[in-house]
Amino acid sequence: MPRCDWKPELSGYRPCRWKLALVGVGVLCTGGFLLLLLYWMPEWCVKATCIRTTVRDAQVVLLRSTDEFKRWFRAKVRVMLAPGRNPYISLDSQTTTPMANGHTPHPSNTSADGFMRKYAEYQPVQIRYFTLHSTKYYWNDAIQNFEVLTGLEDLGVRCSTIHLEHSAGLSQNQQEYRRLFFGVNEIAVKVPSLFKLLIKEVLNPFYIFQLFSVILWSADEYYYYAMAIVLMSVISIATSLYTIKKQYVMLHDMVAAHSIVRVSVCRANIEEAMSTDLVPGDVMVIPSNGTIMPCDAVLISGTCIVNESMLTGESVPVTKTNLPNPSPAEKGTEDDQVYNIDEHKRHTLFCGTNVIQTRFYSGELVKAVVVRTGFSTAKGQLVRSILYPKPTDFKLYRDAYLFLLCLVGVAGIGFVYSIALKVKTALEVKTIIIESLDIITITVPPALPAAMTAGIVYAQRRLKRLGIFCISPQRINICGQLNLICFDKTGTLTEDGLDLWGVQRVENGSFHHTEENAYKESLVKSHFVACMATCHSLTKIESQLSGDPLDLKMFEATGWILEEATEEETSLHNRIMPTVVRPPKQLLPEPVMSPEQDMELYELSASYEIGIVRQFPFSSALQRMSVVARLLGEKRMDAYLKGAPEVVASLCKKETVPQDFAEVLEDYTKQGFRVIALAHRRLESKLTWHKVQNINRDHIETNMEFLGLIIMQNKLKAETPGVLEDLKRANIRTVMVTGDNMLTAISVARDCGMIPPQDRVIIADALPPKDGQAARINWRYADNPSNLIPKNLAHFPEERKPMEQYHFAMSGKSFAVITEHFQDLLQKLVLHGTVFARMAPDQKTQLVETLQSVDYFVGMCGDGANDCGALKRAHGGISLSELEASVASPFTSRTPNISCVPNLIREGRAALITSFCVFKFMALYSIIQYISVTLLYYILSNLGDFQFLFIDIAIILLIVFTMSLNSAWNELVSRRPPSGLISGPLLFSVMTQILICLAFQTFAFLLVRQKSWYEPWTPVSDACSTSSHTNLSENFTEIDEHNIKNYENTTLFYVSSFQYLIVAIVFSKGKPFRQPSYKNCYWKFHLFQIVCVPFEWRLTIVIIVVVNAAVSVLAEVSGVSQTSFHCHFSWLCCWQRRVPKARYMHLAQELSVDPDWPPKPKTTTEAKSPSLPENGSYQIMSAS
């Protein structure tokens, strides 16, 4: 379940009057710009208006995130009055010790005011707090810092304490007191008003710059252009507001659905209350017909069937059992664990999940103690992660800001040049200021935001057509960089359903021959079949068996019938679990009825039923589940266990486990079968029903008798091998992360092509420190290497190619030991680690983080069940869940196989290349226009209003949106797109095109002035005709104040208009990431504010444009590709080849010359003692 793991650095401040006055003066002097700057920069705002003080006395706190983004936040410290500081104390007993239930002997039906008046004898205390990201931080005197009150876990209560002290509920007074601290139990997603959204959107730095530009253009009488930009901005803002408002409304509706319900809570009696009034410590009654949970609560009695698809994406019903209640003798011991919401999630009902039905015993209600409320719940934290997401850290976005700064620097040069030129010609101050500032506005094009997002929007639409839904569009670009994909096995690489291949029973410590099924009359009363029929978490929902697919297959193979008693029948079965399984009558032998035998006794002897008394659910950490059952008519109970074969065998008596157990298991797992082991134990007669309900599972799951193996077949999905081959050809690493058996996973990895047949697999068995011995890793082959590889490569020669010849495999336990004790080895192992088996959900997330730490761009593909953390953490997580959208994953595929992965990468690459092309084009567009304006400033001219309008609207927008329409290339290639703008080839490309455009514009500008017909243009000028101008002078009497109409302007306008088209074509890359650009554009050049030029000059302009296009294309094709750039300019970047930028490439380079890597089989690596010198955390031991 998601946790709130954000721990910011906190500093205290208090307002300073003289600083506030100084800032006020600065705001007035800067026309409000300083206020905007402080709004954008919370750190500057606090430091400019406040002085530093202790956190205890702070009126304003400044927080800085400790993640890689180092974001700043500002919060105001508020004060509330309360009768006490600790929400867990009992006011009624006038004590300051934490109290469990806070009962009061007298009625407490009072209002909030009455509540405070009732406790008037208490001296009200001031409690300081602040709110950030829907979380309240309260001041704690003990730790001298602010802390978050999450819920009942703050007390560190043990399981026995919850049963003993928290099971009676809270009094009304205690509930109201706690509500002062924990607030209303509601995940409130406030939909901001349009006005607030508008203000926030308009205060974006880009729109502020546009407002400045529009004012400037209006002052310079560029009214039409200014109006067009205002119109574009209004449309952009309106679209943005509509999208944001829609997202808020959708999230609000999703959260609000069933979030406020009426619940039954335990006070002095059972009372009805609103779910918004619940606080940690309340005891709620779960209705038998189910409900949507309004909070996180731990079951203390009864059993619930829950659908947790809202949190996990898995719609398989989950059984939740009551929290274990240790006996008085075990209280305070290791068996009496401290309650933890993660470790006890099998007993915890999470907020937002759907309780389908409940089971209870005679005369008992299904009760749960409220643990967390509001945004502290599992659902609340998911909603908060959506409301306040982390910024996307991608090199493209960081480089984009640097690139814009470079353009601003170029504009600064033009600004100085313009001022010098205008001053020299003694123009008015107003004109100098306006025209000098005008050149800065050119550097940030008005269409830049729309242009940059167009490619992502189009990619999102194409993904939707492919059945891939995206809730985080920024991730699409990042998916274009993925170079490693982690796959879950079951349901992802292989079919979701398992088929029973056979069973292999054990009797007298040895295996029988394999049998096809257990549906036999001779086995119907065996413990083996009884274990298959009882050891599961199946339930009936609307008369249909429902539960884990593996459990369903196993139970169906027995042919038995499952019956659940109704509420009326339950009351007759004095405290017996209302779930009974029995075989079909045709499998039971017909008993012989004696004449003197009673009919009821005959029916009893003829029946064979097993009642399930207690269930210990399957645990990913323990890799097993068990049940306690009783055969009808028997006094003693039986325990049945199923789980991972290695785990089950370790819990059995040694004499009952066959000697060839390891060989038989290895044989099955190498063939890719899923193997489950069964075990049984006859329980002691002293274990009564009541004792069984409260006993710890460790007391049951020991000294078992090994029953045998169930062999399940899990076939590869038809698409799997082909997709993995495509990824391999594209040089994208594939890794398997599964909860299944190690050898089964290796076998599947070989079958699907993840591990080639000739490659060796080295298993790393890591053992934790024990009995004074250091942690160690034993290395061994998964297969006999002589059968897989040529003899000359069997002894790791130095000239080997490591990445092609060996793979590491390890279990979750080994991964945990290596993570803790072999940090130096971890990154080396994941570099070639291909199979990670028996991995717990949190270990999958840790693996993704480790791969990211060596600079891999990691994708994760899973079924959404145990992969939620890894899916959220990966750069690109794609869920194969049946749900149309999963909260846990940025991408959700309707196609239930991994064919969606290459599609996502292809579209990501296309979107990324589109972003590069658009950004390069927009940069060149600014520079081309900048060159034109700078040259025209030399003759005190400029582009006209309609010329600017035509360039930006008719040319630029059309090109940008056409450029973004290119779809993805049909196949994945081995070359990846660059990840940032600041790279040699891209910078070379942009600089080359800038120089070419500058050269041709300057050439045209100078050439037109050398022509014989050239003269400074006037309204009566007509270079197209040699006839007299007398008649024309009568018609053209207007004065061109801005000197727009002239030959230089017309020439540069023609040339620059074609340059925009040229660079668009040059930058619009096709193969191998996008389809070629076939533009269907009707370029109709209505060139405004131009003058007539002779026909020969028109031909000259055409020639200049054609030569310009040829040079641009030649420069881009010959010098910009990754390979040719490094060939031509290797002397500039030779150092980059020696030291690769990516950490994993650097490691691979180091390991390729390390003679001791990979570790040789049958050797041991031992962790060094912390007291030894810091020259590594491990040492290689001799062969064992």
PDB file of N, CA and C in Angstrom, residues 498-500 517-519 532-533 536 538 544-546 548-561:
ATOM      1  N   LEU A 498      -3.956 -21.613 -14.887  1.00  0.00           N
ATOM      2  CA  LEU A 498      -3.088 -22.778 -14.754  1.00  0.00           C
ATOM      3  C   LEU A 498      -3.913 -24.030 -14.984  1.00  0.00           C
ATOM      4  N   ASP A 499      -3.343 -25.002 -15.655  1.00  0.00           N
ATOM      5  CA  ASP A 499      -4.008 -26.289 -15.848  1.00  0.00           C
ATOM      6  C   ASP A 499      -3.308 -27.341 -14.999  1.00  0.00           C
ATOM      7  N   LEU A 500      -4.089 -28.217 -14.410  1.00  0.00           N
ATOM      8  CA  LEU A 500      -3.506 -29.291 -13.605  1.00  0.00           C
ATOM      9  C   LEU A 500      -2.889 -30.322 -14.535  1.00  0.00           C
ATOM     10  N   ASN A 517      -4.769 -37.099 -12.296  1.00  0.00           N
ATOM     11  CA  ASN A 517      -5.652 -36.307 -11.440  1.00  0.00           C
ATOM     12  C   ASN A 517      -5.933 -37.043 -10.149  1.00  0.00           C
ATOM     13  N   ALA A 518      -6.622 -36.381  -9.251  1.00  0.00           N
ATOM     14  CA  ALA A 518      -6.931 -36.963  -7.943  1.00  0.00           C
ATOM     15  C   ALA A 518      -8.415 -37.323  -7.842  1.00  0.00           C
ATOM     16  N   TYR A 519      -9.109 -37.305  -8.959  1.00  0.00           N
ATOM     17  CA  TYR A 519     -10.559 -37.600  -8.968  1.00  0.00           C
ATOM     18  C   TYR A 519     -10.754 -39.118  -9.051  1.00  0.00           C
ATOM     19  N   MET A 532      -6.267 -30.674  -0.873  1.00  0.00           N
ATOM     20  CA  MET A 532      -6.660 -29.955  -2.096  1.00  0.00           C
ATOM     21  C   MET A 532      -8.049 -29.341  -1.958  1.00  0.00           C
ATOM     22  N   ALA A 533      -8.928 -30.008  -1.219  1.00  0.00           N
ATOM     23  CA  ALA A 533     -10.321 -29.562  -1.124  1.00  0.00           C
ATOM     24  C   ALA A 533     -10.525 -28.480  -0.071  1.00  0.00           C
ATOM     25  N   HIS A 536      -7.647 -23.520   0.695  1.00  0.00           N
ATOM     26  CA  HIS A 536      -7.858 -22.490  -0.332  1.00  0.00           C
ATOM     27  C   HIS A 536      -8.621 -21.341   0.297  1.00  0.00           C
ATOM     28  N   LEU A 538     -11.395 -19.938  -1.362  1.00  0.00           N
ATOM     29  CA  LEU A 538     -12.553 -19.795  -2.244  1.00  0.00           C
ATOM     30  C   LEU A 538     -13.799 -19.445  -1.443  1.00  0.00           C
ATOM     31  N   GLN A 544     -21.799 -18.684  -7.150  1.00  0.00           N
ATOM     32  CA  GLN A 544     -20.671 -19.018  -8.025  1.00  0.00           C
ATOM     33  C   GLN A 544     -19.381 -19.046  -7.206  1.00  0.00           C
ATOM     34  N   LEU A 545     -18.569 -20.106  -7.419  1.00  0.00           N
ATOM     35  CA  LEU A 545     -17.274 -20.172  -6.749  1.00  0.00           C
ATOM     36  C   LEU A 545     -16.387 -19.039  -7.251  1.00  0.00           C
ATOM     37  N   SER A 546     -15.736 -18.362  -6.337  1.00  0.00           N
ATOM     38  CA  SER A 546     -14.895 -17.234  -6.726  1.00  0.00           C
ATOM     39  C   SER A 546     -13.654 -17.219  -5.862  1.00  0.00           C
ATOM     40  N   ASP A 548      -8.947 -17.111  -6.039  1.00  0.00           N
ATOM     41  CA  ASP A 548      -7.706 -17.193  -6.804  1.00  0.00           C
ATOM     42  C   ASP A 548      -7.813 -18.267  -7.883  1.00  0.00           C
ATOM     43  N   PRO A 549      -7.381 -17.976  -9.128  1.00  0.00           N
ATOM     44  CA  PRO A 549      -7.490 -18.958 -10.218  1.00  0.00           C
ATOM     45  C   PRO A 549      -6.796 -20.283  -9.900  1.00  0.00           C
ATOM     46  N   LEU A 550      -5.650 -20.236  -9.223  1.00  0.00           N
ATOM     47  CA  LEU A 550      -4.938 -21.460  -8.875  1.00  0.00           C
ATOM     48  C   LEU A 550      -5.768 -22.303  -7.913  1.00  0.00           C
ATOM     49  N   ASP A 551      -6.365 -21.647  -6.918  1.00  0.00           N
ATOM     50  CA  ASP A 551      -7.219 -22.357  -5.969  1.00  0.00           C
ATOM     51  C   ASP A 551      -8.412 -22.981  -6.677  1.00  0.00           C
ATOM     52  N   LEU A 552      -8.992 -22.238  -7.621  1.00  0.00           N
ATOM     53  CA  LEU A 552     -10.138 -22.752  -8.368  1.00  0.00           C
ATOM     54  C   LEU A 552      -9.789 -24.020  -9.138  1.00  0.00           C
ATOM     55  N   LYS A 553      -8.656 -23.980  -9.862  1.00  0.00           N
ATOM     56  CA  LYS A 553      -8.224 -25.157 -10.638  1.00  0.00           C
ATOM     57  C   LYS A 553      -7.986 -26.355  -9.722  1.00  0.00           C
ATOM     58  N   MET A 554      -7.328 -26.111  -8.596  1.00  0.00           N
ATOM     59  CA  MET A 554      -6.998 -27.194  -7.672  1.00  0.00           C
ATOM     60  C   MET A 554      -8.275 -27.800  -7.086  1.00  0.00           C
ATOM     61  N   PHE A 555      -9.228 -26.949  -6.699  1.00  0.00           N
ATOM     62  CA  PHE A 555     -10.459 -27.447  -6.095  1.00  0.00           C
ATOM     63  C   PHE A 555     -11.321 -28.179  -7.130  1.00  0.00           C
ATOM     64  N   GLU A 556     -11.410 -27.606  -8.334  1.00  0.00           N
ATOM     65  CA  GLU A 556     -12.211 -28.239  -9.382  1.00  0.00           C
ATOM     66  C   GLU A 556     -11.667 -29.606  -9.759  1.00  0.00           C
ATOM     67  N   ALA A 557     -10.345 -29.793  -9.626  1.00  0.00           N
ATOM     68  CA  ALA A 557      -9.735 -31.082  -9.970  1.00  0.00           C
ATOM     69  C   ALA A 557     -10.178 -32.193  -9.018  1.00  0.00           C
ATOM     70  N   THR A 558     -10.604 -31.835  -7.813  1.00  0.00           N
ATOM     71  CA  THR A 558     -11.058 -32.856  -6.856  1.00  0.00           C
ATOM     72  C   THR A 558     -12.487 -33.291  -7.132  1.00  0.00           C
ATOM     73  N   GLY A 559     -13.260 -32.414  -7.772  1.00  0.00           N
ATOM     74  CA  GLY A 559     -14.667 -32.718  -8.017  1.00  0.00           C
ATOM     75  C   GLY A 559     -15.535 -32.522  -6.798  1.00  0.00           C
ATOM     76  N   TRP A 560     -14.975 -31.975  -5.708  1.00  0.00           N
ATOM     77  CA  TRP A 560     -15.726 -31.815  -4.468  1.00  0.00           C
ATOM     78  C   TRP A 560     -16.705 -30.642  -4.580  1.00  0.00           C
ATOM     79  N   ILE A 561     -17.574 -30.534  -3.569  1.00  0.00           N
ATOM     80  CA  ILE A 561     -18.603 -29.488  -3.531  1.00  0.00           C
ATOM     81  C   ILE A 561     -18.365 -28.618  -2.308  1.00  0.00           C
TER      82      ILE A 561
END
